[in-house]
PDB file of C-alpha atoms in Angstrom:
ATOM      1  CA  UNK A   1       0.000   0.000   0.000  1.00 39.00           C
ATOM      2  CA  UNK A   2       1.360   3.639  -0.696  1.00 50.00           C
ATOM      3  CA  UNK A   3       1.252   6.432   1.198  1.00 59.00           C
ATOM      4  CA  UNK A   4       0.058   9.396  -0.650  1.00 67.00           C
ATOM      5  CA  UNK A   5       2.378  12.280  -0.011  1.00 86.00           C
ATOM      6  CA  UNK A   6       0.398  15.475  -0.477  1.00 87.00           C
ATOM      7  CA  UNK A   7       2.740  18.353  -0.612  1.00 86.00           C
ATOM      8  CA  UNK A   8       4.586  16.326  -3.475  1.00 90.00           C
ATOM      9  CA  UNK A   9       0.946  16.105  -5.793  1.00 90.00           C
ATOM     10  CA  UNK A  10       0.650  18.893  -8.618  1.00 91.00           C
ATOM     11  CA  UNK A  11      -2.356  21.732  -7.911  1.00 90.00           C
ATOM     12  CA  UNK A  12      -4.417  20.253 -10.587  1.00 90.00           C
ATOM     13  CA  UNK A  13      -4.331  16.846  -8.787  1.00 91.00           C
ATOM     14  CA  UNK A  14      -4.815  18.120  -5.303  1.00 92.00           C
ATOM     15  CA  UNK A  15      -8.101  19.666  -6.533  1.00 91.00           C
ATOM     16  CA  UNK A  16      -9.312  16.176  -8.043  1.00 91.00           C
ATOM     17  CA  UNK A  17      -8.645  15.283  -4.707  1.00 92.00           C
ATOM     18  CA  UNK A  18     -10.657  17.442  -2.486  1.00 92.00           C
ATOM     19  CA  UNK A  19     -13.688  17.275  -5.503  1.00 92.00           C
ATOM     20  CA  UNK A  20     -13.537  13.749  -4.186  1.00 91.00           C
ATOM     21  CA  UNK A  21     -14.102  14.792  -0.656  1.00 91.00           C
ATOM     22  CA  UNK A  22     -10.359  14.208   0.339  1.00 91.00           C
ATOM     23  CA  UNK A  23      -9.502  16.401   3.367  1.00 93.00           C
ATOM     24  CA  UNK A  24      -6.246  15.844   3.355  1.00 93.00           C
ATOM     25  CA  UNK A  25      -5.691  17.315  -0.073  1.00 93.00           C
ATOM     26  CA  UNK A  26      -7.731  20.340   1.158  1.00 94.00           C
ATOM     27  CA  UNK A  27      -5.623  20.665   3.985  1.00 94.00           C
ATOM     28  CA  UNK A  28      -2.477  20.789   1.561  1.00 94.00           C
ATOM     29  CA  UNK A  29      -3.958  23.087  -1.006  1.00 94.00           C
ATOM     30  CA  UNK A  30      -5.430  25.713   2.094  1.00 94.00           C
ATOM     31  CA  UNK A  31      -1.446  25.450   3.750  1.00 94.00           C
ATOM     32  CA  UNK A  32       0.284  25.862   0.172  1.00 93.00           C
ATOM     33  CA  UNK A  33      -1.379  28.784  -0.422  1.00 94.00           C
ATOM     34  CA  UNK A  34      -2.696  30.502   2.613  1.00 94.00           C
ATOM     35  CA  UNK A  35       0.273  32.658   3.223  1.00 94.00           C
ATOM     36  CA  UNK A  36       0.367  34.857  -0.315  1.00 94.00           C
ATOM     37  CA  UNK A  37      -3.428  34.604  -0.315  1.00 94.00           C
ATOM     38  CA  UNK A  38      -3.071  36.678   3.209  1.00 95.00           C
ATOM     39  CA  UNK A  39      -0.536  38.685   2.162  1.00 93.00           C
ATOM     40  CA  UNK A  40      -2.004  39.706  -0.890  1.00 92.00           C
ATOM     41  CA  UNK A  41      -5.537  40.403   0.773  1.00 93.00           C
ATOM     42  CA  UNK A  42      -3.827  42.511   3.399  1.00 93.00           C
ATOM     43  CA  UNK A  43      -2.105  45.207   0.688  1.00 92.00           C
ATOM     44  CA  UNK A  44      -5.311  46.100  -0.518  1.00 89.00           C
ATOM     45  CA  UNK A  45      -7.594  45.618   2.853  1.00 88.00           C
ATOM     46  CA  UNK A  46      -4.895  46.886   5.035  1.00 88.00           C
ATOM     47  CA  UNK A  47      -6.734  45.017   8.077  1.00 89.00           C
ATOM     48  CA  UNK A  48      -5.474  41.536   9.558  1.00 93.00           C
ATOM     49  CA  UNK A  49      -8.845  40.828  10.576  1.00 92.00           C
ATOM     50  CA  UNK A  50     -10.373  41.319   7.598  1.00 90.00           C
ATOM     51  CA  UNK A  51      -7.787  39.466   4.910  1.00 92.00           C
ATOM     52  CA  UNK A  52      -8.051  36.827   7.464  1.00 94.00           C
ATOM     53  CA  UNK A  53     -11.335  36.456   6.933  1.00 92.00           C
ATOM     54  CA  UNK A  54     -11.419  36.869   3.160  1.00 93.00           C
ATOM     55  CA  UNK A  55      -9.060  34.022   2.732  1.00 94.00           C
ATOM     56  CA  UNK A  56     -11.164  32.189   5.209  1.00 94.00           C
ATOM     57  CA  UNK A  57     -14.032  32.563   3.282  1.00 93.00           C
ATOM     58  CA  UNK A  58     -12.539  31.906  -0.031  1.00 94.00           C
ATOM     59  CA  UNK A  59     -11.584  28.330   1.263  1.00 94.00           C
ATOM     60  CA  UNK A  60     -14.745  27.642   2.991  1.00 93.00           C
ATOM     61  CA  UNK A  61     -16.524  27.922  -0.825  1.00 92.00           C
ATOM     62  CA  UNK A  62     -13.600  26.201  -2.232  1.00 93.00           C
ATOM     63  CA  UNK A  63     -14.723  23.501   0.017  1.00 93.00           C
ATOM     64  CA  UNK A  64     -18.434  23.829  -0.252  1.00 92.00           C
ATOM     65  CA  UNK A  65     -18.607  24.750  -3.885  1.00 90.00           C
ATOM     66  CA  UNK A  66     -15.996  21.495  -4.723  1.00 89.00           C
ATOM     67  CA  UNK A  67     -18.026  19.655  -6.677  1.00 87.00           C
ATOM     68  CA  UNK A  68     -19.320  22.277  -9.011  1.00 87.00           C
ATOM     69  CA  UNK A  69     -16.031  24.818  -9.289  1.00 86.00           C
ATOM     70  CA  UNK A  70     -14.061  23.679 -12.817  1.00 84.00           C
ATOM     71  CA  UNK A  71     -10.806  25.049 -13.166  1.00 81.00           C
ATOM     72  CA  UNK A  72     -10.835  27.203 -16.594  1.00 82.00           C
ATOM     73  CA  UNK A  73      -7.004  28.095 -15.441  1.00 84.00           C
ATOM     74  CA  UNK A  74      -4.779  27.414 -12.635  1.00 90.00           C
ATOM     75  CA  UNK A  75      -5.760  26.496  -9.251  1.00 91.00           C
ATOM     76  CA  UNK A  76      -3.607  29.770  -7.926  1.00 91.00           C
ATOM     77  CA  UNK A  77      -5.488  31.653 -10.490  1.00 91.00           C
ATOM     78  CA  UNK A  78      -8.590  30.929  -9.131  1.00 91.00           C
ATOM     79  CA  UNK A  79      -8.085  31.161  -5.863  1.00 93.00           C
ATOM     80  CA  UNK A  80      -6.746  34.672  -6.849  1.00 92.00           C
ATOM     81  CA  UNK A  81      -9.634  35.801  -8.694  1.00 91.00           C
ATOM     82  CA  UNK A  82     -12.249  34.662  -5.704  1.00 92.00           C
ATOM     83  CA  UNK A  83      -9.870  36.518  -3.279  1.00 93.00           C
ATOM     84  CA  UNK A  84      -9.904  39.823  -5.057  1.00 92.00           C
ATOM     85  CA  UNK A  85     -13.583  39.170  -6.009  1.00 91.00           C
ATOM     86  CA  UNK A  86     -14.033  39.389  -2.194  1.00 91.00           C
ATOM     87  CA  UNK A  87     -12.046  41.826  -1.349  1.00 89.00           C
ATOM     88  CA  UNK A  88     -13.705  44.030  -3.886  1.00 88.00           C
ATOM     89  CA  UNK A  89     -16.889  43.283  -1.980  1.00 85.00           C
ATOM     90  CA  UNK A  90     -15.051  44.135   1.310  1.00 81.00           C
ATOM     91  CA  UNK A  91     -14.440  47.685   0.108  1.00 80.00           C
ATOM     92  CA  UNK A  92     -17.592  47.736  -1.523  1.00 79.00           C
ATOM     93  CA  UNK A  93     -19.504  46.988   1.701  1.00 75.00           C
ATOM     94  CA  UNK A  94     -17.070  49.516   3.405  1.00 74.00           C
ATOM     95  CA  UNK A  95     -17.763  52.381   1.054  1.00 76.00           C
ATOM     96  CA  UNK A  96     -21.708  51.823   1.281  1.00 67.00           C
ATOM     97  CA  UNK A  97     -21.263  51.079   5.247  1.00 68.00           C
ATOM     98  CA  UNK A  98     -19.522  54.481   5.347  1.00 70.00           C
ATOM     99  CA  UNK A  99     -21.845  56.226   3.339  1.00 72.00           C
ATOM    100  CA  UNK A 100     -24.981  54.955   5.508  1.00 64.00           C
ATOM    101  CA  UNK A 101     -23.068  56.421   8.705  1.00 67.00           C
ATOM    102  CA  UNK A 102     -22.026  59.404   7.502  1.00 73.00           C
ATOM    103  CA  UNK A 103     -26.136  59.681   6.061  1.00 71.00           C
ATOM    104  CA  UNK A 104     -26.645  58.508   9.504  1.00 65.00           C
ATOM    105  CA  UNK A 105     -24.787  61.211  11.509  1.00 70.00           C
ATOM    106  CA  UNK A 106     -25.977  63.722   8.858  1.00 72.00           C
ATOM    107  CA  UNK A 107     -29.572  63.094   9.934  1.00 66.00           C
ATOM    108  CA  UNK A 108     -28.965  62.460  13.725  1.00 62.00           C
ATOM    109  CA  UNK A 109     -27.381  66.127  13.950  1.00 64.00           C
ATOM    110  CA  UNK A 110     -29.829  67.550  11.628  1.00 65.00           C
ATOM    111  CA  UNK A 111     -32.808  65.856  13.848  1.00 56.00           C
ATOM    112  CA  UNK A 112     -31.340  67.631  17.018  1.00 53.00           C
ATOM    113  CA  UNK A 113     -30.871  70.595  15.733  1.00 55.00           C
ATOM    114  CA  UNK A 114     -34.502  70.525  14.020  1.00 60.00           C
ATOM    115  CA  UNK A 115     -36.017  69.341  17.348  1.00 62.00           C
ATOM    116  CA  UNK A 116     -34.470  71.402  19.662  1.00 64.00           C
ATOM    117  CA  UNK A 117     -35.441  74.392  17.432  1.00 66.00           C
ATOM    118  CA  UNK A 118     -38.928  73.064  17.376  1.00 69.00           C
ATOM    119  CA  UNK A 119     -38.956  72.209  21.511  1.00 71.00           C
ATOM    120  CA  UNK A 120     -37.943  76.063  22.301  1.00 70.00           C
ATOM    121  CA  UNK A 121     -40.392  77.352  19.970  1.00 71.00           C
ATOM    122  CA  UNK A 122     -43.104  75.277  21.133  1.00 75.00           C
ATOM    123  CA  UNK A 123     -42.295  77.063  24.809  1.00 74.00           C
ATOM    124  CA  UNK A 124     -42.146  80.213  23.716  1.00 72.00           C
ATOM    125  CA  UNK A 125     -45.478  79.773  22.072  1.00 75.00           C
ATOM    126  CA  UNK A 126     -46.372  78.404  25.519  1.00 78.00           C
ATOM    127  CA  UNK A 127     -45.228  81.362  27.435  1.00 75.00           C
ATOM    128  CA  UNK A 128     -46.456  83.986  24.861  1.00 74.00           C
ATOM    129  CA  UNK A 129     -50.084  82.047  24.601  1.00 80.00           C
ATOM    130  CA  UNK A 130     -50.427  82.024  28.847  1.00 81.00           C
ATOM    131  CA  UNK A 131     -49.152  85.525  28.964  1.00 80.00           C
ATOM    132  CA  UNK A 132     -52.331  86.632  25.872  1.00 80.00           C
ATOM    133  CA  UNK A 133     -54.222  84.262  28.121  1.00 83.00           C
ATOM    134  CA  UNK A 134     -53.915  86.425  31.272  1.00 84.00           C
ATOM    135  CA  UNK A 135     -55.142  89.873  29.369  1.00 85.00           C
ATOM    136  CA  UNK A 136     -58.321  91.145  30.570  1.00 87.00           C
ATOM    137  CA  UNK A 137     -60.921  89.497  28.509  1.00 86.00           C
ATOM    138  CA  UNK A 138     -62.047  92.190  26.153  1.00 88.00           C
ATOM    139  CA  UNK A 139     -58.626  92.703  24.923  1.00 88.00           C
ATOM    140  CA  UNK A 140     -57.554  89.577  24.603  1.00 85.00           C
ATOM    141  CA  UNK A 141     -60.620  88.938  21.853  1.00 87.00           C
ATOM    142  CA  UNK A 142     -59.619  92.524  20.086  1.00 88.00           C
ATOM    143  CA  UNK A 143     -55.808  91.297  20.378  1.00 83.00           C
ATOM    144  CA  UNK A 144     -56.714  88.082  19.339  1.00 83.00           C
ATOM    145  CA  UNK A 145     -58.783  88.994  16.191  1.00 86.00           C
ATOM    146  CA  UNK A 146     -55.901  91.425  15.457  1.00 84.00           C
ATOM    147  CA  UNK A 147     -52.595  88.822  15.558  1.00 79.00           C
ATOM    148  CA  UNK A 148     -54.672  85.619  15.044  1.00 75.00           C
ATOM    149  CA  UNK A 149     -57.482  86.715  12.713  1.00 79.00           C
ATOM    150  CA  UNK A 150     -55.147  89.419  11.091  1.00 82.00           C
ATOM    151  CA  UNK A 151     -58.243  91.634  10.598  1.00 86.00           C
ATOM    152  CA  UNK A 152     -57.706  95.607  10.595  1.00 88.00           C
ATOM    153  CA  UNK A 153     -58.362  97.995  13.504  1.00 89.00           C
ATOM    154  CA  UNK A 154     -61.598  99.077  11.177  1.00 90.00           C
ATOM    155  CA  UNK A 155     -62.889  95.366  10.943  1.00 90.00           C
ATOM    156  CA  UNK A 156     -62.566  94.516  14.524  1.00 88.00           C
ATOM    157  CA  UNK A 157     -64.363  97.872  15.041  1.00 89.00           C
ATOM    158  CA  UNK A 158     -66.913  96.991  13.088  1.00 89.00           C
ATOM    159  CA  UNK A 159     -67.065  92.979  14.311  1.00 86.00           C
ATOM    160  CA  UNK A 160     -67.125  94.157  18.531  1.00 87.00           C
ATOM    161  CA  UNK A 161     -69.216  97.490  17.313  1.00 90.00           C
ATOM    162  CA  UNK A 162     -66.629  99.453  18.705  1.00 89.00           C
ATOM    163  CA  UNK A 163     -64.838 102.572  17.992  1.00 91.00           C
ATOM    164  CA  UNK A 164     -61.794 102.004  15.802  1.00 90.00           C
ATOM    165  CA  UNK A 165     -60.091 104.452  18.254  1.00 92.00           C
ATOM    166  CA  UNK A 166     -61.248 101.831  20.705  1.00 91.00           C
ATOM    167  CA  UNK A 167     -59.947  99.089  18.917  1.00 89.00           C
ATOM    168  CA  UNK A 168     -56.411 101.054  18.915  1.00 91.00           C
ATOM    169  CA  UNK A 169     -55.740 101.432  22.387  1.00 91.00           C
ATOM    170  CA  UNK A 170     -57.229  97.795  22.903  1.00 89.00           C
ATOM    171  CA  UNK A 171     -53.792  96.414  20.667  1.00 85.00           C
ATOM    172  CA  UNK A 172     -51.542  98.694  21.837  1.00 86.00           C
ATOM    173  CA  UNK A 173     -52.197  97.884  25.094  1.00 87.00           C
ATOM    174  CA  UNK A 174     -52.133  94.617  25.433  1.00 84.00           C
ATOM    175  CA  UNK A 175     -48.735  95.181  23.164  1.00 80.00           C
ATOM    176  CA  UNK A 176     -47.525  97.320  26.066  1.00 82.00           C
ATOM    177  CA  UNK A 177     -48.606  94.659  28.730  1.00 80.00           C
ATOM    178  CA  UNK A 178     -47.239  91.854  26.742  1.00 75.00           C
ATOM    179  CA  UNK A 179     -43.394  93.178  26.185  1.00 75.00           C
ATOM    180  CA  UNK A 180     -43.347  94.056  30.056  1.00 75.00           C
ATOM    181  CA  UNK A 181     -44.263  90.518  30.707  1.00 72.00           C
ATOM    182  CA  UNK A 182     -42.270  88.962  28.045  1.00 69.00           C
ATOM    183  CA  UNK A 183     -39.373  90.822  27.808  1.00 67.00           C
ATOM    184  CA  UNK A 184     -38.248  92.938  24.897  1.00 59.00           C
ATOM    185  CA  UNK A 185     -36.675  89.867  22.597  1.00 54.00           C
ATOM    186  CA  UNK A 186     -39.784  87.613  23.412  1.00 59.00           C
ATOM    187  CA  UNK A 187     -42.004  90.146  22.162  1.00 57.00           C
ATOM    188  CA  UNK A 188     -39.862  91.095  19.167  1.00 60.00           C
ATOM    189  CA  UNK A 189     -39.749  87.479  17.944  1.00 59.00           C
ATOM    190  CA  UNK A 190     -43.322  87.063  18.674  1.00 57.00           C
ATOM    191  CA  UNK A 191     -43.997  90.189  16.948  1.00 59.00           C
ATOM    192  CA  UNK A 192     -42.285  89.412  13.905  1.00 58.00           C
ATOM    193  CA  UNK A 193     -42.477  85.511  13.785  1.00 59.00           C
ATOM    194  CA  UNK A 194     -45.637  84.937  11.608  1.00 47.00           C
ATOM    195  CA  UNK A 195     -46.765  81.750  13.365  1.00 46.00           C
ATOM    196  CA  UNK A 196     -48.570  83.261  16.526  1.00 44.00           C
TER     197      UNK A 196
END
């Protein structure tokens, strides 16, 4: 009986080999060629972990894929071509992984910045609305039909059948009481922002 001695056997026959389920052969083919498979995985990946892992992977489907995979060239060849085919979809996967957490981060920060925006205006609403709140009640309706309704001193007037003169004083002072209670930026923004 011989003894098959494995490093000794040509690529080509080593494959015929493991496509007949011959570990050993596998085991020779994965040690002959492991090391320049790594290094040449690492130049482009510059990451240990990763080239690891592509030539890991590349040997796992050699194995898996062994009765289907025909060798159009030489075994080193192909084992070439499936490594850069992989590494390829490394960087791939990295560029698109990148590009989702930078899109990520983009949208967090804008997010913040849009809802922090939105929580101090909502309580400065708040604050302006209980301060209108607390005017007596007949000028808080003229105020109100004046800011809110955007009607004209002459069409309140004419709504309350009141005096436009009336009407006047009515805005201006609850404009007065308003910026005493609110403070002079409060009131400007509230003044000028066209949502309240």
């Amino acid at each position: 009986m011989n003894i098959v001695s494995y490093h000794t056997l040509a690529d080509q026959v080593l494959f015929d080999l493991v496509k007949s389920e011959d570990e050993a052969a596998f085991k020779e083919i994965y040690e002959r060629y492991f090391d320049v498979l790594y290094i040449h995985a690492y130049k482009r990946l510059q990451n240990k972990e990763e080239a690891q892992d592509v030539i890991q992977e590349v040997f796992a489907a050699l194995w898996d894929k062994r009765e289907h995979i025909s060798l159009t060239s030489s075994l080193p060849a192909y084992l070439f071509t499936a490594v850069r085919n992989r590494i390829l979809n490394n960087l791939a996967h990295r560029k698109y992984e990148l590009s989702y957490l930078q899109s990520l981060q983009q949208f967090i920060n804008q997010g913040v910045c849009q809802t922090d925006h939105l929580v101090r205006e909502n309580q400065l609403q708040t604050l302006i609305e209980k301060e209108i709140a607390a005017l007596p009640p007949k000028m808080q309706e003229v105020f109100s039909l004046s800011r809110n309704a955007h009607l004209s001193h002459k069409e309140i007037a004419a709504e309350l059948n009141l005096s436009e003169q009336t009407v006047k004083k009515q805005v201006n002072n609850a404009l007065r009481i308003l910026r005493t209670k609110l403070g002079l930026l409060i009131f400007l923004y509230f003044l000028f922002n066209k949502n309240f």
